[in-house]
Amino acid sequence: MSRYLDEVVHLLVTDENPPREIDGLDHERCAALQNAILKHAWVRSGRDEEAFLEGTVPSIELCGLERPEEELHPSVVEFYRKARTPCGGMPGKDFVNFFYNLRSLASSLGNHGYCFGDDDETITLYDSTSQFTKPDGLVHSAIMHLDIQDELDVDGPWQYLESILSVWIEMIQRQKVAAISNEVGSERYEQHEQGWLVFHGPDRDPLTGLQRLTHDAEPWTIVPWTAKDLEEALEGWDSAVEAIEETMQLDDAETADGLLDAACLDAAKIPDGFAREFLTKARRPRFDFIAPGLRVPSPEDFTRQPFTDVSRPPV
């Protein structure tokens, strides 16, 4: 999936490899995980791997604090010294956002008195990308040495930074979130003798085949569903069907794969996507009703979709 992420697999938080109980932030582990995510995004965006060290700097050089050693816990200072961040570019396609909802490392102190009152001892470690309405980003507590994202709440759920970074890497590995070429879905304007011409980038990423569904967070895009999601859904369906058939003491007659065929799905105007893949691959049960009032669809029933003519937004 990614050489840079593979190199830090041994640092991911798991049941067998939990966060360490130490005084402060586990700066070496967290910096290694964060740098792996950033380098993955850097290369997948179309940038040169060899330019990574030149195009990024230790975050402490851009933190904006005059005396970070006096204002921050020593472990946070060490994290900023080890964690790298892009040193140029404005938010947009020319900037490497750290993640789909986070722009880059930050270091603003406090600013969360509305949640913590006079006891506000927080640091904004990462600020949000422009498309997200909550500007808090990822917040670190200098007292608990734990982190929280999205909805700030004194009572949690606060987590270790290495746990959060591990979840993000797992999301990338499962392709729930993907870094793709900045050229995907782009528009480039050039002036020629006949006037300004627009050149469109490819619709899909040449490496992953993915489309860009979100903007202002380049190179990241959210992926609606993955092959692994489909596989797990089909396994869950098979288990449920087999359990019902066993309870009904049905015979072991041959079964057919596919709840509905392509012609039926075309008639119902089901577009390419998770629903179409699932309906063509899930095996048809040897019974008619899944539960009281819930029937296994027949082609005749399914083609009578009440919302067939409702326009869909472009994907």
XYZ file of C-alpha atoms in Angstrom:
315
model
C 0.000 0.000 0.000
C 2.685 2.518 1.001
C 6.354 2.010 1.744
C 6.386 4.909 4.178
C 3.447 3.583 6.163
C 4.812 0.043 6.083
C 7.998 1.303 7.719
C 6.092 2.387 10.854
C 3.734 -0.581 11.217
C 5.653 -1.666 14.316
C 4.761 1.676 15.935
C 1.002 1.438 15.405
C -1.118 1.194 18.531
C -2.723 -2.229 18.908
C -3.909 -4.405 21.779
C -0.473 -6.005 21.780
C 1.352 -2.680 21.341
C -0.541 -0.139 23.482
C 0.510 3.440 24.249
C 3.352 3.703 26.716
C 2.670 5.100 30.175
C 5.168 7.960 30.291
C 5.296 11.526 31.577
C 4.294 13.526 28.549
C 3.881 12.953 24.848
C 5.570 9.910 23.304
C 7.364 12.262 20.928
C 9.530 9.739 19.064
C 6.645 7.395 18.286
C 4.226 10.193 17.384
C 6.719 12.069 15.207
C 7.571 8.904 13.271
C 3.879 8.177 12.620
C 3.102 11.771 11.651
C 6.093 12.028 9.308
C 5.108 8.760 7.608
C 1.624 10.145 6.884
C 3.043 13.426 5.580
C 5.623 11.722 3.345
C 2.937 9.374 1.988
C 0.805 12.410 1.101
C 3.815 14.235 -0.353
C 4.733 11.466 -2.779
C 1.167 10.473 -3.699
C 0.400 14.094 -4.581
C 2.950 13.824 -7.391
C 5.926 15.424 -5.671
C 9.468 14.092 -5.805
C 10.459 11.933 -2.848
C 13.955 13.422 -2.973
C 12.492 16.904 -2.409
C 10.739 15.964 0.828
C 13.481 17.126 3.185
C 13.977 20.311 1.183
C 10.251 21.077 1.052
C 9.574 20.441 4.735
C 11.121 21.654 7.974
C 10.986 20.643 11.633
C 7.740 22.114 12.900
C 9.467 23.996 15.703
C 10.980 26.318 13.077
C 7.492 27.532 12.116
C 5.732 27.258 15.472
C 5.715 31.019 16.042
C 6.541 30.754 19.740
C 9.411 32.919 20.971
C 10.332 30.612 23.849
C 8.789 27.188 23.178
C 10.996 25.538 25.816
C 9.408 27.766 28.459
C 5.836 27.586 27.178
C 5.530 23.891 26.307
C 6.133 20.582 28.033
C 9.579 19.196 27.084
C 7.997 16.217 25.320
C 5.889 18.518 23.116
C 8.991 20.565 22.258
C 10.760 17.362 21.199
C 7.752 16.381 19.095
C 7.902 19.726 17.279
C 11.624 19.223 16.705
C 11.120 15.800 15.118
C 7.794 16.279 13.291
C 8.111 17.865 9.855
C 5.699 20.237 8.148
C 5.601 21.828 4.655
C 7.575 25.060 4.562
C 5.868 26.719 1.609
C 2.667 27.052 -0.350
C -0.768 28.365 0.466
C -3.817 26.209 1.235
C -5.024 24.809 -2.058
C -3.725 22.353 -4.603
C -0.139 23.609 -4.167
C -0.122 22.768 -0.457
C 0.274 19.310 1.046
C -2.429 19.092 3.687
C -1.546 16.691 6.467
C -4.887 14.841 6.338
C -8.323 15.212 4.786
C -9.569 17.359 7.694
C -6.302 18.819 9.003
C -4.101 21.362 7.257
C -0.818 21.174 9.133
C 0.907 21.217 12.487
C 0.094 24.257 14.603
C 1.139 25.545 18.008
C -1.444 28.031 19.251
C -1.830 28.020 23.025
C -5.169 28.189 24.802
C -8.064 29.615 22.755
C -10.408 27.017 24.245
C -11.571 28.872 27.334
C -15.173 28.362 26.226
C -14.665 24.678 27.084
C -12.047 24.701 29.826
C -12.574 28.100 31.442
C -9.639 29.492 33.392
C -8.014 26.041 33.433
C -7.343 26.131 29.681
C -3.975 24.400 29.283
C -4.436 23.288 25.685
C -2.363 23.412 22.518
C -3.763 23.216 18.998
C -1.443 20.601 17.477
C -3.106 20.570 14.028
C -5.410 23.164 12.521
C -8.413 22.289 10.377
C -8.714 22.465 6.610
C -10.975 25.190 5.258
C -13.845 22.874 4.320
C -14.547 21.899 7.937
C -16.758 24.168 10.025
C -15.085 23.392 13.363
C -11.834 25.357 13.529
C -10.420 23.623 16.600
C -8.472 20.965 14.700
C -6.716 18.494 16.976
C -6.212 19.759 20.523
C -3.619 18.523 23.018
C -4.031 18.839 26.775
C -0.821 19.948 28.477
C -2.169 18.530 31.743
C -3.389 15.090 30.672
C -1.027 14.741 27.682
C -3.976 13.409 25.699
C -5.641 14.666 22.533
C -9.134 15.227 21.220
C -10.622 16.176 17.862
C -13.936 17.607 16.652
C -16.219 18.189 19.651
C -14.250 19.550 22.605
C -15.395 18.116 25.923
C -13.573 18.169 29.238
C -14.870 14.658 29.939
C -13.600 13.129 26.711
C -13.162 11.048 24.705
C -9.488 12.029 25.032
C -6.923 9.732 23.430
C -3.187 9.338 23.064
C -1.871 11.085 19.957
C -0.216 7.860 18.806
C -3.631 6.148 18.984
C -5.207 8.817 16.788
C -2.348 8.697 14.279
C -2.619 4.892 14.189
C -6.321 5.122 13.330
C -5.565 7.554 10.519
C -2.943 5.216 9.089
C -5.434 2.352 9.260
C -7.946 4.519 7.364
C -5.322 5.101 4.669
C -4.425 1.410 4.514
C -8.110 0.515 4.070
C -8.475 3.327 1.502
C -11.224 5.027 3.497
C -9.155 8.156 2.917
C -6.653 8.380 0.075
C -3.922 10.727 -1.082
C -4.060 11.085 -4.865
C -2.320 13.138 -7.530
C -3.033 16.860 -7.372
C -3.695 16.720 -11.114
C -6.896 14.710 -10.590
C -9.912 16.953 -11.138
C -7.697 20.005 -11.647
C -8.051 22.871 -14.107
C -5.051 24.688 -15.536
C -5.327 27.876 -17.583
C -2.806 28.929 -20.224
C -2.794 32.001 -22.423
C -2.336 31.375 -26.140
C -2.739 33.437 -29.304
C -6.384 32.457 -29.493
C -6.989 33.414 -25.873
C -7.079 31.589 -22.562
C -7.336 27.826 -22.808
C -8.327 25.508 -19.990
C -6.680 22.127 -19.556
C -8.410 19.562 -17.380
C -6.545 17.005 -15.331
C -7.519 13.323 -15.374
C -10.811 12.264 -13.800
C -9.151 9.434 -11.890
C -5.855 8.939 -10.144
C -3.584 6.789 -12.355
C -2.229 4.859 -9.361
C -5.391 4.110 -7.370
C -8.159 4.680 -9.916
C -9.919 6.970 -7.437
C -11.805 10.176 -8.189
C -11.457 13.352 -6.163
C -14.695 13.751 -4.207
C -13.513 16.528 -1.914
C -11.578 19.700 -2.615
C -9.570 22.184 -0.529
C -7.793 19.286 1.199
C -5.357 18.224 -1.522
C -3.967 15.644 -1.946
C -6.586 13.883 0.192
C -10.017 12.665 -0.785
C -12.619 10.679 1.110
C -13.493 7.289 -0.386
C -17.185 6.322 -0.041
C -16.507 2.589 0.047
C -13.659 0.157 -0.465
C -13.211 -3.392 -1.715
C -12.703 -4.433 1.904
C -16.037 -2.864 2.873
C -17.757 -4.840 0.118
C -16.016 -8.057 1.133
C -17.056 -7.672 4.770
C -20.637 -6.784 3.820
C -20.917 -9.897 1.636
C -19.478 -12.045 4.418
C -22.016 -10.604 6.852
C -24.852 -11.240 4.401
C -23.751 -14.833 3.840
C -23.588 -15.464 7.586
C -27.072 -14.047 8.149
C -28.576 -15.997 5.243
C -26.948 -19.257 6.329
C -28.163 -18.799 9.904
C -31.755 -18.257 8.740
C -31.622 -21.222 6.344
C -30.247 -23.452 9.078
C -32.990 -22.366 11.473
C -35.607 -23.051 8.784
C -33.981 -26.473 8.167
C -33.784 -25.847 4.438
C -31.994 -28.363 2.243
C -28.559 -27.803 0.728
C -29.842 -27.088 -2.755
C -27.551 -25.201 -5.109
C -27.647 -21.442 -4.626
C -27.196 -18.641 -7.143
C -24.927 -15.645 -6.734
C -26.508 -12.292 -7.366
C -29.678 -10.963 -5.811
C -30.384 -9.066 -9.026
C -28.886 -9.091 -12.511
C -27.408 -6.199 -14.462
C -30.516 -5.733 -16.625
C -32.676 -5.270 -13.545
C -30.247 -2.793 -12.006
C -30.052 -0.870 -15.283
C -33.839 -0.670 -15.408
C -33.857 0.696 -11.860
C -31.090 3.171 -12.817
C -28.729 1.958 -10.097
C -25.351 3.607 -10.807
C -21.950 2.030 -10.360
C -21.078 1.922 -6.692
C -21.401 -0.088 -3.518
C -25.124 -0.906 -3.874
C -24.734 -2.226 -7.425
C -21.677 -4.313 -6.544
C -23.390 -5.784 -3.490
C -26.637 -6.639 -5.280
C -24.812 -8.390 -8.136
C -22.532 -10.427 -5.834
C -24.685 -11.314 -2.811
C -26.152 -14.802 -3.121
C -29.911 -15.205 -3.314
C -31.390 -16.900 -0.222
C -33.562 -20.000 -0.399
C -36.342 -18.145 1.409
C -38.539 -15.168 0.551
C -38.780 -13.155 3.766
C -35.803 -11.883 5.774
C -38.104 -10.717 8.582
C -41.815 -9.960 9.001
C -42.689 -7.479 6.264
C -39.157 -7.511 4.829
C -38.936 -9.511 1.606
C -35.954 -10.520 -0.493
C -36.294 -8.309 -3.595
C -37.530 -9.785 -6.826
C -36.677 -8.170 -10.180
C -40.293 -7.084 -10.583
C -40.370 -5.399 -7.185
C -36.976 -3.797 -7.498
C -37.522 -2.110 -10.856
C -40.468 -0.199 -9.374
C -38.192 2.301 -7.625
C -40.158 5.363 -6.432
C -37.193 7.730 -6.769
C -35.849 6.629 -10.161
C -36.475 10.016 -11.763
C -34.984 12.072 -8.940
C -31.833 13.791 -10.182
C -28.592 12.935 -8.407
C -25.758 15.368 -7.797
C -22.651 14.599 -9.858
C -20.038 12.425 -8.120
